[in-house]
PDB file of C-alpha atoms in Angstrom:
ATOM      1  CA  UNK S 999      80.833  89.733 104.074  1.00  0.00           C
ATOM      2  CA  UNK S1000      84.305  91.091 103.729  1.00  0.00           C
ATOM      3  CA  UNK S1001      85.553  93.592 106.293  1.00  0.00           C
ATOM      4  CA  UNK S1002      88.633  95.588 107.058  1.00  0.00           C
ATOM      5  CA  UNK S1003      88.849  97.427 110.344  1.00  0.00           C
ATOM      6  CA  UNK S1004      91.256 100.229 111.273  1.00  0.00           C
ATOM      7  CA  UNK S1005      91.050 102.966 113.924  1.00  0.00           C
ATOM      8  CA  UNK S1006      89.646 106.139 112.517  1.00  0.00           C
ATOM      9  CA  UNK S1007      92.144 108.581 113.963  1.00  0.00           C
ATOM     10  CA  UNK S1008      95.350 108.446 115.996  1.00  0.00           C
ATOM     11  CA  UNK S1009      97.561 111.161 117.483  1.00  0.00           C
ATOM     12  CA  UNK S1010     101.272 110.873 118.176  1.00  0.00           C
ATOM     13  CA  UNK S1011     104.220 113.095 118.954  1.00  0.00           C
ATOM     14  CA  UNK S1012     107.069 114.071 116.683  1.00  0.00           C
ATOM     15  CA  UNK S1013     110.025 111.727 117.191  1.00  0.00           C
ATOM     16  CA  UNK S1014     107.919 108.964 118.796  1.00  0.00           C
ATOM     17  CA  UNK S1015     106.758 105.571 117.536  1.00  0.00           C
ATOM     18  CA  UNK S1016     103.187 104.722 116.507  1.00  0.00           C
ATOM     19  CA  UNK S1017     101.515 101.418 115.627  1.00  0.00           C
ATOM     20  CA  UNK S1018      98.450 101.389 113.358  1.00  0.00           C
ATOM     21  CA  UNK S1019      96.434  98.151 113.533  1.00  0.00           C
ATOM     22  CA  UNK S1020      94.380  96.511 110.851  1.00  0.00           C
ATOM     23  CA  UNK S1021      92.123  93.449 111.265  1.00  0.00           C
ATOM     24  CA  UNK S1022      90.472  91.746 108.362  1.00  0.00           C
ATOM     25  CA  UNK S1023      87.883  89.139 107.438  1.00  0.00           C
ATOM     26  CA  UNK S1024      87.946  88.378 103.695  1.00  0.00           C
ATOM     27  CA  UNK S1025      87.052  85.586 101.311  1.00  0.00           C
ATOM     28  CA  UNK S1026      90.562  84.310 100.729  1.00  0.00           C
ATOM     29  CA  UNK S1027      93.845  86.067 101.185  1.00  0.00           C
ATOM     30  CA  UNK S1028      96.495  86.935  98.597  1.00  0.00           C
ATOM     31  CA  UNK S1029      98.413  89.611 100.523  1.00  0.00           C
ATOM     32  CA  UNK S1030      97.981  92.783 102.536  1.00  0.00           C
ATOM     33  CA  UNK S1031      99.035  96.248 101.391  1.00  0.00           C
ATOM     34  CA  UNK S1032      99.623  99.478 103.258  1.00  0.00           C
ATOM     35  CA  UNK S1033      99.358 102.817 101.528  1.00  0.00           C
ATOM     36  CA  UNK S1034      99.860 106.377 102.710  1.00  0.00           C
ATOM     37  CA  UNK S1035      97.582 109.124 101.534  1.00  0.00           C
ATOM     38  CA  UNK S1036      98.062 112.849 102.223  1.00  0.00           C
ATOM     39  CA  UNK S1037      94.877 114.916 102.202  1.00  0.00           C
ATOM     40  CA  UNK S1038      93.602 115.480  98.652  1.00  0.00           C
ATOM     41  CA  UNK S1039      96.342 113.377  97.081  1.00  0.00           C
ATOM     42  CA  UNK S1040      96.719 109.889  95.690  1.00  0.00           C
ATOM     43  CA  UNK S1041      97.601 106.905  97.846  1.00  0.00           C
ATOM     44  CA  UNK S1042     101.215 105.872  97.645  1.00  0.00           C
ATOM     45  CA  UNK S1043     102.412 102.290  98.188  1.00  0.00           C
ATOM     46  CA  UNK S1044     104.258 101.583 101.496  1.00  0.00           C
ATOM     47  CA  UNK S1045     104.410  97.845 101.929  1.00  0.00           C
ATOM     48  CA  UNK S1046     103.135  94.401 100.967  1.00  0.00           C
ATOM     49  CA  UNK S1047     102.976  91.324 103.240  1.00  0.00           C
ATOM     50  CA  UNK S1048     101.862  87.882 102.151  1.00  0.00           C
ATOM     51  CA  UNK S1049     103.780  85.739 104.718  1.00  0.00           C
ATOM     52  CA  UNK S1050     103.699  85.955 108.488  1.00  0.00           C
ATOM     53  CA  UNK S1051     106.189  88.174 110.097  1.00  0.00           C
ATOM     54  CA  UNK S1052     107.746  91.615 110.077  1.00  0.00           C
ATOM     55  CA  UNK S1053     108.927  93.486 106.988  1.00  0.00           C
ATOM     56  CA  UNK S1054     111.162  96.468 107.661  1.00  0.00           C
ATOM     57  CA  UNK S1055     111.682  99.315 105.283  1.00  0.00           C
ATOM     58  CA  UNK S1056     113.546 102.249 106.790  1.00  0.00           C
ATOM     59  CA  UNK S1057     111.443 104.009 109.408  1.00  0.00           C
ATOM     60  CA  UNK S1058     108.365 101.955 108.429  1.00  0.00           C
ATOM     61  CA  UNK S1059     107.718  98.304 109.250  1.00  0.00           C
ATOM     62  CA  UNK S1060     104.690  96.149 108.549  1.00  0.00           C
ATOM     63  CA  UNK S1061     103.651  92.965 110.414  1.00  0.00           C
ATOM     64  CA  UNK S1062     101.264  90.187 109.391  1.00  0.00           C
ATOM     65  CA  UNK S1063      99.570  87.339 111.253  1.00  0.00           C
ATOM     66  CA  UNK S1064      97.393  85.398 108.801  1.00  0.00           C
ATOM     67  CA  UNK S1065      95.979  83.127 111.522  1.00  0.00           C
ATOM     68  CA  UNK S1066      94.718  86.110 113.448  1.00  0.00           C
ATOM     69  CA  UNK S1067      93.632  88.205 110.427  1.00  0.00           C
ATOM     70  CA  UNK S1068      95.819  91.005 111.790  1.00  0.00           C
ATOM     71  CA  UNK S1069      98.408  93.397 110.570  1.00  0.00           C
ATOM     72  CA  UNK S1070     100.040  96.477 111.914  1.00  0.00           C
ATOM     73  CA  UNK S1071     102.101  99.332 110.382  1.00  0.00           C
ATOM     74  CA  UNK S1072     104.846 100.672 112.711  1.00  0.00           C
ATOM     75  CA  UNK S1073     106.204 104.141 112.150  1.00  0.00           C
ATOM     76  CA  UNK S1074     109.379 105.125 114.021  1.00  0.00           C
ATOM     77  CA  UNK S1075     111.022 108.515 114.542  1.00  0.00           C
ATOM     78  CA  UNK S1076     107.850 110.291 113.535  1.00  0.00           C
ATOM     79  CA  UNK S1077     108.172 113.449 111.456  1.00  0.00           C
ATOM     80  CA  UNK S1078     105.586 116.098 110.745  1.00  0.00           C
ATOM     81  CA  UNK S1079     105.409 114.969 107.123  1.00  0.00           C
ATOM     82  CA  UNK S1080     104.076 111.572 108.309  1.00  0.00           C
ATOM     83  CA  UNK S1081     100.771 113.267 109.093  1.00  0.00           C
ATOM     84  CA  UNK S1082      98.457 111.479 106.653  1.00  0.00           C
ATOM     85  CA  UNK S1083      95.911 108.776 106.337  1.00  0.00           C
ATOM     86  CA  UNK S1084      97.178 105.181 106.263  1.00  0.00           C
ATOM     87  CA  UNK S1085      95.114 102.671 104.244  1.00  0.00           C
ATOM     88  CA  UNK S1086      95.092  98.967 104.800  1.00  0.00           C
ATOM     89  CA  UNK S1087      93.992  96.770 101.902  1.00  0.00           C
ATOM     90  CA  UNK S1088      93.674  93.019 101.516  1.00  0.00           C
ATOM     91  CA  UNK S1089      93.763  91.126  98.206  1.00  0.00           C
ATOM     92  CA  UNK S1090      90.970  88.490  98.282  1.00  0.00           C
ATOM     93  CA  UNK S1091      90.609  85.200  96.491  1.00  0.00           C
ATOM     94  CA  UNK S1092      89.529  87.008  93.288  1.00  0.00           C
ATOM     95  CA  UNK S1093      92.636  89.145  93.418  1.00  0.00           C
ATOM     96  CA  UNK S1094      90.528  92.209  94.159  1.00  0.00           C
ATOM     97  CA  UNK S1095      91.649  94.743  96.789  1.00  0.00           C
ATOM     98  CA  UNK S1096      89.296  95.225  99.716  1.00  0.00           C
ATOM     99  CA  UNK S1097      90.075  98.545 101.408  1.00  0.00           C
ATOM    100  CA  UNK S1098      89.789  99.734 104.974  1.00  0.00           C
ATOM    101  CA  UNK S1099      88.449 103.306 105.581  1.00  0.00           C
ATOM    102  CA  UNK S1100      91.936 104.461 106.612  1.00  0.00           C
ATOM    103  CA  UNK S1101      93.491 105.789 109.768  1.00  0.00           C
ATOM    104  CA  UNK S1102      94.134 109.488 110.004  1.00  0.00           C
ATOM    105  CA  UNK S1103      97.481 110.044 111.830  1.00  0.00           C
ATOM    106  CA  UNK S1104      97.976 113.422 113.433  1.00  0.00           C
ATOM    107  CA  UNK S1105     101.564 114.308 114.458  1.00  0.00           C
ATOM    108  CA  UNK S1106     101.959 116.963 117.169  1.00  0.00           C
ATOM    109  CA  UNK S1107     105.265 118.847 117.788  1.00  0.00           C
TER     110      UNK S1107
ATOM    111  CA  UNK L 263     109.025 110.362  83.859  1.00  0.00           C
ATOM    112  CA  UNK L 264     106.746 107.345  84.017  1.00  0.00           C
ATOM    113  CA  UNK L 265     103.509 107.745  85.816  1.00  0.00           C
ATOM    114  CA  UNK L 266      99.706 108.037  85.814  1.00  0.00           C
ATOM    115  CA  UNK L 267      97.987 111.262  84.968  1.00  0.00           C
ATOM    116  CA  UNK L 268      94.342 112.214  85.577  1.00  0.00           C
ATOM    117  CA  UNK L 269      92.560 115.243  84.328  1.00  0.00           C
ATOM    118  CA  UNK L 270      91.087 117.504  85.294  1.00  0.00           C
ATOM    119  CA  UNK L 271      91.978 117.770  89.001  1.00  0.00           C
ATOM    120  CA  UNK L 272      88.659 119.419  89.832  1.00  0.00           C
ATOM    121  CA  UNK L 273      85.438 119.125  87.869  1.00  0.00           C
ATOM    122  CA  UNK L 274      82.050 120.674  88.399  1.00  0.00           C
ATOM    123  CA  UNK L 275      79.003 119.351  86.725  1.00  0.00           C
ATOM    124  CA  UNK L 276      75.315 120.168  86.695  1.00  0.00           C
ATOM    125  CA  UNK L 277      72.806 117.553  87.501  1.00  0.00           C
ATOM    126  CA  UNK L 278      71.728 115.538  84.476  1.00  0.00           C
ATOM    127  CA  UNK L 279      74.978 115.956  82.600  1.00  0.00           C
ATOM    128  CA  UNK L 280      77.404 113.210  81.666  1.00  0.00           C
ATOM    129  CA  UNK L 281      81.085 113.813  82.275  1.00  0.00           C
ATOM    130  CA  UNK L 282      84.237 111.974  81.326  1.00  0.00           C
ATOM    131  CA  UNK L 283      87.299 111.639  83.521  1.00  0.00           C
ATOM    132  CA  UNK L 284      90.638 110.989  81.838  1.00  0.00           C
ATOM    133  CA  UNK L 285      93.230 108.518  82.915  1.00  0.00           C
ATOM    134  CA  UNK L 286      96.543 107.883  81.094  1.00  0.00           C
ATOM    135  CA  UNK L 287      99.593 105.882  82.081  1.00  0.00           C
ATOM    136  CA  UNK L 288     102.973 105.427  80.474  1.00  0.00           C
ATOM    137  CA  UNK L 289     104.193 102.645  82.761  1.00  0.00           C
ATOM    138  CA  UNK L 290     103.367  99.955  80.158  1.00  0.00           C
ATOM    139  CA  UNK L 291     100.979  98.429  82.702  1.00  0.00           C
ATOM    140  CA  UNK L 292      98.372  95.903  81.478  1.00  0.00           C
ATOM    141  CA  UNK L 293      95.788  96.442  84.182  1.00  0.00           C
ATOM    142  CA  UNK L 294      93.914  99.653  85.048  1.00  0.00           C
ATOM    143  CA  UNK L 295      91.335 100.441  87.685  1.00  0.00           C
ATOM    144  CA  UNK L 296      88.844 103.113  88.666  1.00  0.00           C
ATOM    145  CA  UNK L 297      87.982 103.697  92.321  1.00  0.00           C
ATOM    146  CA  UNK L 298      85.749 106.081  94.122  1.00  0.00           C
ATOM    147  CA  UNK L 299      86.660 107.508  97.554  1.00  0.00           C
ATOM    148  CA  UNK L 300      84.113 109.065  99.886  1.00  0.00           C
ATOM    149  CA  UNK L 301      84.776 110.511 103.386  1.00  0.00           C
ATOM    150  CA  UNK L 302      84.934 107.842 106.108  1.00  0.00           C
ATOM    151  CA  UNK L 303      84.846 104.975 103.623  1.00  0.00           C
ATOM    152  CA  UNK L 304      87.348 102.749 101.973  1.00  0.00           C
ATOM    153  CA  UNK L 305      88.085 102.915  98.232  1.00  0.00           C
ATOM    154  CA  UNK L 306      85.369 101.231  96.214  1.00  0.00           C
ATOM    155  CA  UNK L 307      86.054  99.642  92.887  1.00  0.00           C
ATOM    156  CA  UNK L 308      83.982 100.933  89.926  1.00  0.00           C
ATOM    157  CA  UNK L 309      85.497  99.183  86.877  1.00  0.00           C
ATOM    158  CA  UNK L 310      88.744  97.455  86.046  1.00  0.00           C
ATOM    159  CA  UNK L 311      90.455  96.284  82.901  1.00  0.00           C
ATOM    160  CA  UNK L 312      93.209  93.615  82.628  1.00  0.00           C
ATOM    161  CA  UNK L 313      93.834  93.941  78.887  1.00  0.00           C
ATOM    162  CA  UNK L 314      92.964  96.215  76.013  1.00  0.00           C
ATOM    163  CA  UNK L 315      89.369  95.963  74.746  1.00  0.00           C
ATOM    164  CA  UNK L 316      88.192  94.113  77.868  1.00  0.00           C
ATOM    165  CA  UNK L 317      86.852  95.407  81.186  1.00  0.00           C
ATOM    166  CA  UNK L 318      84.820  94.146  84.146  1.00  0.00           C
ATOM    167  CA  UNK L 319      82.360  95.734  86.582  1.00  0.00           C
ATOM    168  CA  UNK L 320      83.505  96.353  90.127  1.00  0.00           C
ATOM    169  CA  UNK L 321      81.315  96.656  93.182  1.00  0.00           C
ATOM    170  CA  UNK L 322      79.612  99.915  92.261  1.00  0.00           C
ATOM    171  CA  UNK L 323      79.511 100.082  88.418  1.00  0.00           C
ATOM    172  CA  UNK L 324      75.863 101.333  88.119  1.00  0.00           C
ATOM    173  CA  UNK L 325      75.779 104.813  86.600  1.00  0.00           C
ATOM    174  CA  UNK L 326      79.309 104.624  85.208  1.00  0.00           C
ATOM    175  CA  UNK L 327      80.866 103.434  81.919  1.00  0.00           C
ATOM    176  CA  UNK L 328      84.424 102.856  80.683  1.00  0.00           C
ATOM    177  CA  UNK L 329      86.332 102.006  77.570  1.00  0.00           C
ATOM    178  CA  UNK L 330      89.799 100.522  76.995  1.00  0.00           C
ATOM    179  CA  UNK L 331      90.697 101.095  73.340  1.00  0.00           C
ATOM    180  CA  UNK L 332      94.376 101.707  74.054  1.00  0.00           C
ATOM    181  CA  UNK L 333      96.716 100.204  76.650  1.00  0.00           C
ATOM    182  CA  UNK L 334      97.613 103.631  77.935  1.00  0.00           C
ATOM    183  CA  UNK L 335      94.122 105.025  78.423  1.00  0.00           C
ATOM    184  CA  UNK L 336      91.077 104.110  80.557  1.00  0.00           C
ATOM    185  CA  UNK L 337      88.544 106.947  80.566  1.00  0.00           C
ATOM    186  CA  UNK L 338      85.616 106.851  82.998  1.00  0.00           C
ATOM    187  CA  UNK L 339      82.227 108.411  82.110  1.00  0.00           C
ATOM    188  CA  UNK L 340      79.934 109.385  84.996  1.00  0.00           C
ATOM    189  CA  UNK L 341      76.476 109.320  83.607  1.00  0.00           C
ATOM    190  CA  UNK L 342      73.316 111.085  84.759  1.00  0.00           C
ATOM    191  CA  UNK L 343      72.083 107.759  86.049  1.00  0.00           C
ATOM    192  CA  UNK L 344      74.628 107.908  88.918  1.00  0.00           C
ATOM    193  CA  UNK L 345      72.595 109.078  91.878  1.00  0.00           C
ATOM    194  CA  UNK L 346      75.335 110.503  94.047  1.00  0.00           C
ATOM    195  CA  UNK L 347      78.324 111.300  91.831  1.00  0.00           C
ATOM    196  CA  UNK L 348      80.117 113.885  94.041  1.00  0.00           C
ATOM    197  CA  UNK L 349      83.316 112.115  95.156  1.00  0.00           C
ATOM    198  CA  UNK L 350      87.016 111.810  94.686  1.00  0.00           C
ATOM    199  CA  UNK L 351      87.872 109.510  91.769  1.00  0.00           C
ATOM    200  CA  UNK L 352      91.120 107.647  91.628  1.00  0.00           C
ATOM    201  CA  UNK L 353      92.637 105.748  88.695  1.00  0.00           C
ATOM    202  CA  UNK L 354      95.280 103.088  89.293  1.00  0.00           C
ATOM    203  CA  UNK L 355      97.342 100.664  87.193  1.00  0.00           C
ATOM    204  CA  UNK L 356      99.400  97.592  87.814  1.00  0.00           C
ATOM    205  CA  UNK L 357     101.693  95.397  85.646  1.00  0.00           C
ATOM    206  CA  UNK L 358      99.396  92.361  86.096  1.00  0.00           C
ATOM    207  CA  UNK L 359     102.364  90.037  85.407  1.00  0.00           C
ATOM    208  CA  UNK L 360     101.560  88.517  88.760  1.00  0.00           C
ATOM    209  CA  UNK L 361      98.082  88.701  90.192  1.00  0.00           C
ATOM    210  CA  UNK L 362      99.290  90.449  93.334  1.00  0.00           C
ATOM    211  CA  UNK L 363     101.120  93.203  91.616  1.00  0.00           C
ATOM    212  CA  UNK L 364     101.051  96.555  93.391  1.00  0.00           C
ATOM    213  CA  UNK L 365      98.575  99.147  92.183  1.00  0.00           C
ATOM    214  CA  UNK L 366      99.920 102.711  91.547  1.00  0.00           C
ATOM    215  CA  UNK L 367      97.594 105.643  91.636  1.00  0.00           C
ATOM    216  CA  UNK L 368      97.117 108.793  89.683  1.00  0.00           C
ATOM    217  CA  UNK L 369      96.559 112.161  91.454  1.00  0.00           C
ATOM    218  CA  UNK L 370      92.752 111.908  91.381  1.00  0.00           C
ATOM    219  CA  UNK L 371      89.843 113.989  90.116  1.00  0.00           C
ATOM    220  CA  UNK L 372      87.466 115.632  92.564  1.00  0.00           C
ATOM    221  CA  UNK L 373      83.969 115.762  90.990  1.00  0.00           C
ATOM    222  CA  UNK L 374      81.356 118.048  92.406  1.00  0.00           C
ATOM    223  CA  UNK L 375      77.747 117.988  91.169  1.00  0.00           C
ATOM    224  CA  UNK L 376      76.030 121.330  91.598  1.00  0.00           C
TER     225      UNK L 376
END
């Protein structure tokens, strides 16, 4: 079966750096997406990786290793507004998104 | 402003009633999707449509129905056959010019069955 694993919850301090991991086992791979979702709101797109390596976008970076079935989202200079759930999703061989359950990130002052 | 709208934001329904959730987009996107989100689970695909007048079942289509008569609109009906309909429903769209196009989401409708 297809599976996406992420930690359920993480806690970090304002101003610090946090890394949210995602491992996947899917039938085929056509890219990995990260979304941010604040409580009760819609997911918003953060990043897309299809090749191995690091993609940097401001305070957020996303890394992919296809051989290891592994990705991480790196958040730097954490702000209180970064408190949210972070969703990892993989596009499989049928171009359907398979979603992880999300990682709830709690930022403390 | 371009975007995706869903209405209503909150919806209450009695058991045995059908209810229709609205989704409209003005992004000129070809593809539209309906997902269901439950606590502690990933988003699950209910139905999707890549072009007007065509749609396909997702992983959990039982108890739901859709239509795609216009490019801008993709309403979802939750029927009385859906055993556990209380959930957060999300509509999304993508341009579909490339298969891996990013999906953009509407604000969601929270359905509660009383």
